[in-house]
Tab-separated table of C-alpha atoms in Angstrom:
chain	number	residue	atom	x	y	z
S	551	MET	CA	95.240	120.147	58.235
S	552	GLN	CA	95.205	117.978	61.521
S	553	ASN	CA	94.694	121.243	63.587
S	554	ASP	CA	91.705	121.996	62.073
S	555	ILE	CA	89.660	118.818	63.455
S	556	THR	CA	87.956	118.707	66.312
S	557	LEU	CA	89.728	116.377	69.255
S	558	PHE	CA	86.719	115.107	71.776
S	559	VAL	CA	87.738	114.487	74.949
S	560	GLY	CA	85.999	111.897	77.710
S	561	LEU	CA	87.554	112.158	81.411
S	562	ASP	CA	86.198	109.228	83.625
S	563	VAL	CA	87.276	111.307	87.195
S	564	HIS	CA	87.957	110.252	90.412
S	565	LYS	CA	89.050	111.292	93.355
S	566	ASP	CA	92.767	110.209	92.677
S	567	SER	CA	92.703	109.559	89.266
S	568	ILE	CA	91.552	110.592	85.482
S	569	THR	CA	91.163	108.033	82.947
S	570	VAL	CA	91.417	110.199	79.647
S	571	ALA	CA	90.155	108.992	76.125
S	572	TYR	CA	89.882	110.658	73.128
S	573	ALA	CA	89.045	110.807	69.045
S	574	LEU	CA	90.334	113.211	66.955
S	575	GLY	CA	87.328	114.119	64.434
S	576	SER	CA	85.523	110.787	63.494
S	577	GLY	CA	89.019	108.784	64.051
S	578	GLU	CA	89.176	106.136	66.156
S	579	VAL	CA	88.800	106.230	70.140
S	580	GLU	CA	91.364	105.704	71.864
S	581	VAL	CA	92.770	105.637	75.282
S	582	LEU	CA	95.301	108.379	76.843
S	583	GLY	CA	95.788	106.677	79.521
S	584	LYS	CA	95.613	107.287	83.500
S	585	ILE	CA	96.610	110.608	85.267
S	586	GLY	CA	96.257	112.290	88.316
S	587	THR	CA	94.169	114.763	89.892
S	588	ARG	CA	97.048	117.857	90.783
S	589	SER	CA	97.365	120.608	89.526
S	590	ARG	CA	100.441	119.708	87.329
S	591	ASP	CA	98.850	116.677	85.898
S	592	ILE	CA	95.982	118.982	84.847
S	593	ASP	CA	99.064	121.318	83.208
S	594	GLN	CA	100.217	118.541	81.263
S	595	LEU	CA	97.110	117.109	79.854
S	596	CYS	CA	96.413	120.612	78.694
S	597	LYS	CA	99.536	120.599	76.781
S	598	LYS	CA	98.821	117.169	75.137
S	599	LEU	CA	95.593	117.993	74.218
S	600	GLN	CA	96.971	121.482	72.958
S	601	SER	CA	99.585	119.523	70.548
S	602	LYS	CA	96.739	117.115	69.261
S	603	ALA	CA	94.140	119.679	68.018
S	604	ARG	CA	93.224	123.304	67.865
S	605	HIS	CA	89.853	122.795	69.109
S	606	VAL	CA	89.239	120.786	72.010
S	607	LYS	CA	85.923	119.983	73.296
S	608	ILE	CA	86.196	117.603	77.018
S	609	VAL	CA	83.341	115.959	78.676
S	610	TYR	CA	83.063	114.299	82.792
S	611	GLU	CA	80.028	113.065	84.443
S	612	ALA	CA	78.821	115.231	86.964
S	613	GLY	CA	79.417	113.586	90.449
S	614	PRO	CA	81.011	115.104	93.795
S	615	LEU	CA	83.952	116.004	92.668
S	616	GLY	CA	81.969	119.457	91.783
S	617	TYR	CA	82.747	121.780	88.999
S	618	ASP	CA	86.561	122.755	89.813
S	619	LEU	CA	87.796	120.752	87.092
S	620	GLN	CA	85.621	122.244	84.768
S	621	ARG	CA	86.870	126.062	86.130
S	622	ARG	CA	90.261	124.883	85.280
S	623	LEU	CA	90.018	123.491	82.227
S	624	ALA	CA	87.823	126.248	80.977
S	625	ALA	CA	90.306	128.899	82.430
S	626	LYS	CA	93.120	127.252	79.966
S	627	GLY	CA	90.569	128.428	76.759
S	628	PHE	CA	89.048	124.177	76.421
S	629	GLU	CA	85.368	124.069	76.071
S	630	CYS	CA	84.437	121.919	78.848
S	631	MET	CA	81.005	120.301	79.392
S	632	VAL	CA	79.933	119.014	82.587
S	633	CYS	CA	76.959	116.416	81.758
S	634	ALA	CA	74.086	114.371	83.500
S	635	PRO	CA	74.807	110.581	84.573
S	636	SER	CA	71.619	109.747	84.427
S	637	LEU	CA	71.058	110.822	80.645
S	638	ILE	CA	74.553	108.595	79.415
S	639	PRO	CA	73.334	106.639	76.966
S	640	ARG	CA	73.550	103.299	77.759
S	641	LYS	CA	73.328	99.235	75.878
S	642	ALA	CA	70.564	97.442	77.310
S	643	GLY	CA	73.142	94.412	77.547
S	644	ASP	CA	75.818	95.844	78.883
S	645	ARG	CA	77.222	94.456	82.026
S	646	VAL	CA	81.009	95.022	82.311
S	647	LYS	CA	81.756	98.733	83.737
S	648	THR	CA	85.451	99.870	84.338
S	649	ASP	CA	87.288	103.540	84.103
S	650	ARG	CA	88.612	103.137	80.603
S	651	ARG	CA	85.404	102.013	78.963
S	652	ASP	CA	83.309	104.947	80.859
S	653	ALA	CA	85.890	106.999	79.000
S	654	LEU	CA	85.741	105.608	76.207
S	655	LYS	CA	81.405	105.902	75.902
S	656	LEU	CA	82.061	109.787	76.959
S	657	VAL	CA	83.794	110.562	73.944
S	658	ARG	CA	81.296	108.797	71.341
S	659	SER	CA	78.282	110.223	72.978
S	660	LEU	CA	80.292	113.564	72.796
S	661	ARG	CA	81.102	113.235	69.361
S	662	ALA	CA	77.592	112.028	68.702
S	663	GLY	CA	76.166	114.824	70.531
S	664	ASP	CA	74.326	112.525	72.810
S	665	LEU	CA	74.942	114.310	75.862
S	666	SER	CA	73.225	116.283	78.443
S	667	ALA	CA	75.199	119.292	79.548
S	668	VAL	CA	74.578	120.145	83.452
S	669	HIS	CA	74.369	123.974	84.847
S	670	VAL	CA	78.029	124.872	85.972
S	671	PRO	CA	76.931	128.032	88.355
S	672	THR	CA	79.549	131.040	88.949
S	673	VAL	CA	81.703	130.936	92.181
S	674	GLU	CA	79.380	133.362	93.768
S	675	ASP	CA	76.465	131.405	93.140
S	676	GLU	CA	78.057	127.886	94.402
S	677	ALA	CA	78.908	129.505	97.471
S	678	PHE	CA	75.801	130.689	98.183
S	679	ARG	CA	73.833	127.314	97.446
S	680	ASP	CA	76.634	125.703	99.884
S	681	LEU	CA	74.952	127.881	102.461
S	682	ALA	CA	71.635	127.569	101.769
S	683	ARG	CA	72.428	123.615	101.406
S	684	VAL	CA	73.501	123.606	105.108
S	685	TRP	CA	70.653	125.077	106.369
S	686	ALA	CA	67.998	122.800	104.337
S	687	SER	CA	69.697	119.901	106.082
S	688	THR	CA	70.525	121.490	109.570
S	689	ARG	CA	66.487	121.970	109.443
S	690	ASP	CA	66.126	118.450	108.444
S	691	ALA	CA	68.162	117.534	111.205
S	692	LEU	CA	66.451	119.523	113.468
S	693	LYS	CA	63.083	117.651	111.992
S	694	ARG	CA	64.843	114.309	112.721
S	695	ALA	CA	65.720	115.445	116.211
S	696	ARG	CA	62.368	116.274	117.412
S	697	GLN	CA	60.841	113.184	116.542
S	698	ALA	CA	63.527	110.918	118.044
S	699	LEU	CA	62.422	112.792	120.685
S	700	LYS	CA	58.430	112.455	120.526
S	701	SER	CA	59.158	108.551	119.828
S	702	PHE	CA	60.827	108.569	122.887
S	703	LEU	CA	58.094	109.845	124.945
S	704	LEU	CA	55.316	107.764	123.242
S	705	ALA	CA	57.467	104.882	123.928
S	706	HIS	CA	57.307	105.464	127.680
S	707	ALA	CA	53.573	106.618	127.600
S	708	VAL	CA	54.125	110.213	128.147
S	709	ARG	CA	51.587	112.568	126.255
S	710	TYR	CA	51.811	116.234	126.158
S	711	ALA	CA	47.924	117.539	127.108
S	712	GLY	CA	47.813	120.582	124.917
S	713	THR	CA	49.249	120.679	121.236
S	714	ALA	CA	53.126	119.387	120.872
S	715	ASN	CA	54.221	122.172	118.022
S	716	TRP	CA	57.202	123.084	119.272
S	717	GLY	CA	55.612	126.357	120.662
S	718	PRO	CA	57.264	128.020	123.861
S	719	ALA	CA	54.272	126.431	125.861
S	720	HIS	CA	55.100	123.131	124.422
S	721	ARG	CA	58.965	123.843	124.870
S	722	ARG	CA	58.525	124.764	128.801
S	723	TRP	CA	56.268	121.594	129.310
S	724	ILE	CA	59.712	119.774	127.842
S	725	SER	CA	62.414	121.500	129.605
S	726	LYS	CA	60.551	120.757	133.005
S	727	PHE	CA	59.686	116.935	132.396
S	728	SER	CA	61.647	114.360	134.153
S	729	PHE	CA	61.017	110.652	134.579
S	730	GLY	CA	62.230	109.982	137.973
S	731	ASN	CA	65.256	107.828	136.655
S	732	ALA	CA	68.406	108.856	136.265
S	733	TRP	CA	69.139	106.849	132.931
S	734	GLN	CA	66.083	107.657	131.563
S	735	ASP	CA	66.421	111.083	132.362
S	736	LEU	CA	69.822	111.391	131.017
S	737	ALA	CA	68.707	109.545	127.409
S	738	PHE	CA	65.733	112.156	127.787
S	739	THR	CA	68.254	115.738	128.257
S	740	GLU	CA	70.208	114.265	125.170
S	741	LEU	CA	67.753	114.156	123.176
S	742	ARG	CA	66.693	117.744	124.628
S	743	ARG	CA	69.712	119.042	123.987
S	744	ALA	CA	69.985	117.742	120.500
S	745	ILE	CA	67.182	119.737	119.589
S	746	GLU	CA	68.194	122.785	121.108
S	747	ASP	CA	71.727	122.595	119.226
S	748	ARG	CA	69.968	122.226	115.804
S	749	PHE	CA	67.878	125.019	116.716
S	750	THR	CA	70.325	127.230	117.127
S	751	GLN	CA	71.954	126.147	114.299
S	752	CYS	CA	69.345	126.786	112.485
S	753	GLU	CA	68.751	130.103	113.433
S	754	ARG	CA	72.400	131.090	113.260
S	755	LEU	CA	72.396	130.284	109.315
S	756	GLU	CA	69.136	131.663	108.795
S	757	SER	CA	70.546	134.848	110.054
S	758	ALA	CA	73.459	134.470	108.071
S	759	LEU	CA	71.109	133.561	104.657
S	760	ARG	CA	69.408	137.274	105.880
S	761	GLU	CA	72.398	139.301	105.544
S	762	ALA	CA	74.190	137.373	102.454
S	763	VAL	CA	70.703	137.310	100.096
S	764	PRO	CA	70.851	141.284	99.532
S	765	GLN	CA	74.284	140.763	97.818
S	766	TRP	CA	73.421	138.144	95.514
S	767	ARG	CA	72.885	139.000	92.565
S	768	PHE	CA	69.323	137.039	92.122
S	769	TYR	CA	67.849	138.975	95.166
S	770	PRO	CA	65.411	140.885	93.327
S	771	ALA	CA	63.806	137.307	92.268
S	772	VAL	CA	63.845	136.571	95.834
S	773	LEU	CA	62.011	139.617	95.995
S	774	ALA	CA	59.865	139.048	93.628
S	775	LEU	CA	58.995	135.147	94.351
S	776	GLN	CA	57.771	136.394	98.354
S	777	THR	CA	54.540	138.046	96.620
S	778	MET	CA	53.276	134.355	96.312
S	779	ARG	CA	50.838	132.734	98.130
S	780	GLY	CA	53.478	129.412	100.077
S	781	ILE	CA	57.069	131.134	98.999
S	782	LYS	CA	58.028	132.805	102.072
S	783	PHE	CA	61.751	133.364	102.406
S	784	THR	CA	62.827	129.903	103.174
S	785	THR	CA	61.312	128.716	100.243
S	786	ALA	CA	62.269	131.625	97.642
S	787	VAL	CA	65.868	131.599	98.928
S	788	GLY	CA	65.759	127.337	98.583
S	789	LEU	CA	64.021	127.211	95.616
S	790	LEU	CA	66.690	129.737	93.267
S	791	SER	CA	69.750	128.209	95.112
S	792	GLU	CA	68.860	125.393	93.319
S	793	ILE	CA	67.717	126.327	90.188
S	794	VAL	CA	70.086	130.186	90.335
S	795	ASP	CA	69.023	131.396	87.022
S	796	VAL	CA	66.034	130.527	85.521
S	797	THR	CA	66.915	132.841	82.627
S	798	ARG	CA	68.440	129.660	81.347
S	799	PHE	CA	65.646	127.639	80.620
S	800	ALA	CA	63.922	129.544	77.843
S	801	HIS	CA	60.303	128.300	78.071
S	802	PRO	CA	58.550	126.856	81.646
S	803	ARG	CA	57.916	123.933	80.354
S	804	GLN	CA	61.768	123.375	80.133
S	805	LEU	CA	61.964	124.303	83.776
S	806	MET	CA	58.858	121.716	84.782
S	807	ALA	CA	61.270	119.069	83.266
S	808	TRP	CA	64.180	120.291	85.079
S	809	LEU	CA	62.513	120.112	88.081
S	810	GLY	CA	60.817	116.207	87.603
S	811	ILE	CA	57.510	116.885	88.002
S	812	THR	CA	56.250	116.113	84.356
S	813	PRO	CA	54.555	113.201	83.819
S	814	SER	CA	56.240	110.054	82.733
S	815	GLU	CA	54.975	108.791	79.443
S	816	TYR	CA	55.136	105.838	77.366
S	817	SER	CA	53.278	105.870	73.452
S	818	SER	CA	53.692	103.551	70.780
S	819	GLY	CA	51.568	103.411	67.786
S	820	GLY	CA	48.067	104.931	68.388
S	821	SER	CA	48.113	104.366	72.032
S	822	ARG	CA	49.749	107.220	74.459
S	823	ARG	CA	50.252	106.509	77.893
S	824	GLN	CA	51.114	108.944	81.065
S	825	GLY	CA	52.231	107.632	84.312
S	826	SER	CA	53.582	109.307	87.877
S	827	ILE	CA	56.222	112.524	87.678
S	828	THR	CA	59.549	111.805	86.645
S	829	LYS	CA	61.204	113.022	89.855
S	830	THR	CA	64.439	113.482	88.064
S	831	GLY	CA	66.477	116.758	88.334
S	832	ASN	CA	66.782	118.682	92.144
S	833	SER	CA	65.122	116.284	94.715
S	834	LEU	CA	65.402	119.051	97.051
S	835	ALA	CA	63.555	122.217	94.497
S	836	ARG	CA	61.372	119.409	94.191
S	837	LYS	CA	60.605	119.467	97.676
S	838	LEU	CA	60.219	122.964	98.247
S	839	LEU	CA	58.121	123.339	95.275
S	840	ILE	CA	55.275	120.469	96.371
S	841	GLU	CA	55.388	121.826	100.097
S	842	ALA	CA	54.676	125.542	98.758
S	843	ALA	CA	51.778	124.247	96.428
S	844	TRP	CA	49.941	122.683	99.604
S	845	SER	CA	49.043	126.220	100.464
S	846	TYR	CA	46.470	126.410	97.433
S	847	ARG	CA	44.336	124.569	98.776
S	848	HIS	CA	42.519	126.899	100.180
S	849	THR	CA	40.399	129.947	98.926
S	850	ALA	CA	42.427	132.604	97.233
S	851	ARG	CA	42.990	135.533	99.912
S	852	VAL	CA	45.925	137.895	100.553
S	853	SER	CA	46.766	137.187	104.221
S	854	PRO	CA	48.308	140.130	106.409
S	855	GLU	CA	51.533	138.298	106.262
S	856	ILE	CA	51.603	138.074	102.204
S	857	GLN	CA	50.584	141.607	102.299
S	858	GLN	CA	53.834	142.846	104.616
S	859	ARG	CA	55.869	141.015	101.638
S	860	HIS	CA	54.058	143.039	98.887
S	861	GLU	CA	56.165	146.237	100.249
S	862	GLY	CA	58.348	147.656	97.697
S	863	VAL	CA	57.533	145.543	95.254
S	864	PRO	CA	56.446	146.821	92.033
S	865	LYS	CA	52.334	146.321	91.339
S	866	VAL	CA	52.710	144.368	87.606
S	867	ILE	CA	54.620	141.743	90.185
S	868	ILE	CA	52.241	141.742	92.955
S	869	ASP	CA	49.090	141.823	90.561
S	870	ARG	CA	51.080	138.705	88.562
S	871	ALA	CA	51.315	136.614	92.007
S	872	TRP	CA	47.489	137.123	92.316
S	873	ASP	CA	46.793	136.054	89.388
S	874	ALA	CA	49.028	132.886	90.168
S	875	GLN	CA	46.610	132.640	93.027
S	876	LEU	CA	43.391	132.771	91.419
S	877	ARG	CA	44.260	130.367	89.117
S	878	LEU	CA	45.692	127.905	91.309
S	879	CYS	CA	43.460	127.804	93.999
S	880	GLY	CA	40.616	127.598	91.424
S	881	ARG	CA	42.016	124.818	89.685
S	882	PHE	CA	42.897	122.593	93.144
S	883	ARG	CA	39.094	123.013	94.301
S	884	ARG	CA	38.249	121.884	90.685
S	885	MET	CA	40.501	119.018	90.265
S	886	VAL	CA	38.984	118.030	93.765
S	887	ALA	CA	35.652	117.989	92.789
S	888	LYS	CA	36.160	115.670	89.813
S	889	GLY	CA	37.387	113.163	92.440
S	890	LYS	CA	41.014	113.692	91.932
S	891	LEU	CA	42.921	113.023	95.136
S	892	LYS	CA	44.741	115.507	97.047
S	893	ASN	CA	48.041	114.414	96.529
S	894	VAL	CA	47.442	113.906	92.315
S	895	ALA	CA	46.391	117.693	92.831
S	896	VAL	CA	48.591	119.239	94.987
S	897	VAL	CA	51.141	117.730	92.013
S	898	ALA	CA	49.504	119.471	88.927
S	899	ILE	CA	49.310	122.817	91.192
S	900	ALA	CA	52.772	122.263	91.715
S	901	ARG	CA	53.576	121.496	88.050
S	902	GLU	CA	51.558	124.523	87.059
S	903	LEU	CA	52.804	126.876	89.905
S	904	ALA	CA	56.721	126.342	88.616
S	905	GLY	CA	55.776	128.113	85.339
S	906	PHE	CA	54.619	131.025	87.846
S	907	ILE	CA	57.938	130.752	89.760
S	908	TRP	CA	59.563	131.079	86.084
S	909	ASP	CA	57.620	134.232	84.704
S	910	ILE	CA	57.571	136.269	88.215
S	911	ALA	CA	61.664	135.666	88.735
S	912	ARG	CA	61.934	136.812	85.344
S	913	LEU	CA	60.248	139.771	86.047
S	914	GLY	CA	61.361	140.911	89.180
S	915	MET	CA	64.497	140.688	87.524
S	916	GLU	CA	64.087	142.619	84.429
S	917	GLN	CA	62.110	145.292	86.890
S	918	ALA	CA	65.413	145.225	88.726
S	919	ILE	CA	67.411	146.238	85.596
S	920	ASN	CA	65.309	148.683	84.249
S	921	LYS	CA	65.444	150.601	87.588
S	922	SER	CA	68.984	150.084	87.640
S	923	ARG	CA	69.002	151.729	84.198
S	924	ALA	CA	66.901	154.819	84.651
S	925	ALA	CA	68.363	155.394	88.351
S	926	VAL	CA	71.943	155.927	85.307
């Protein structure tokens, strides 16, 4: 019967239109047409698809429109995949790109099983990630504002006698400095105000995150990651808000590949050549991971700050974090002693650090589940 055959559907999604193509089983791929993006248009499309087959598989590319369409289709009982655009198979000589051809290509790739799915977070996880990303972008804006002011002072041969680390003394000096020229003072004041505005916004968002994170389902993993060296609250929240659920990775190598810190490779025949890291996947999480890895260039030790973050955390997690520190600090020193550049060594440390993050985050969630079961 026709209803027992799977209907494969490809959607080329844009802000105001969706181009639909489909194939019934192994039959010919056809274009259904172009529809709007309103709820009424989606409902009409769903009725048409349901009339063609009982089993329907839908795919569209991940993009700026997010996961709202996927959730709407999933709520209606369809199997909908959001695929990674960079991993869609493409012919080397294909130089023609249209909405129609993209939809047809998605159908063929879905039927062949050549597409890689993107993890679709829950509404709550996405909301928490949105807050964390705004916080991260505000910190970047603060960094750019500070650099703009430093460049302005340098261009006018103005130098601070102490350490320009934006501490209390440095900020007091900036607030009292004057060029003696009304126009320059106005420009300098605007640059200074931009820094203060971004700094206030960062504090406000960090306070909101600290209030929100205990209500997040992955809060135990946030606490567990903070037992590690180089992973403070900001890094733990930033990493987990992007990774979301580490248990979706069956092996730490999958997390390393998702972070884009595995070496690229070109092997053929008996030769095997490895190059720089792939840099695929999530760039923000990769940036936070590399920053955390730099702290392992020092001798292994538990500072008072790390000791404070250990409070209330199960001993098995603390011991695992110490094992990670011993291994990674020692490996960094050995690599540098062999002549490896520090940047190369840090990337290697970051790759192994991702494995420990995978293990410790899972361990933190398991401990929290066991504790809740024991309480019941």
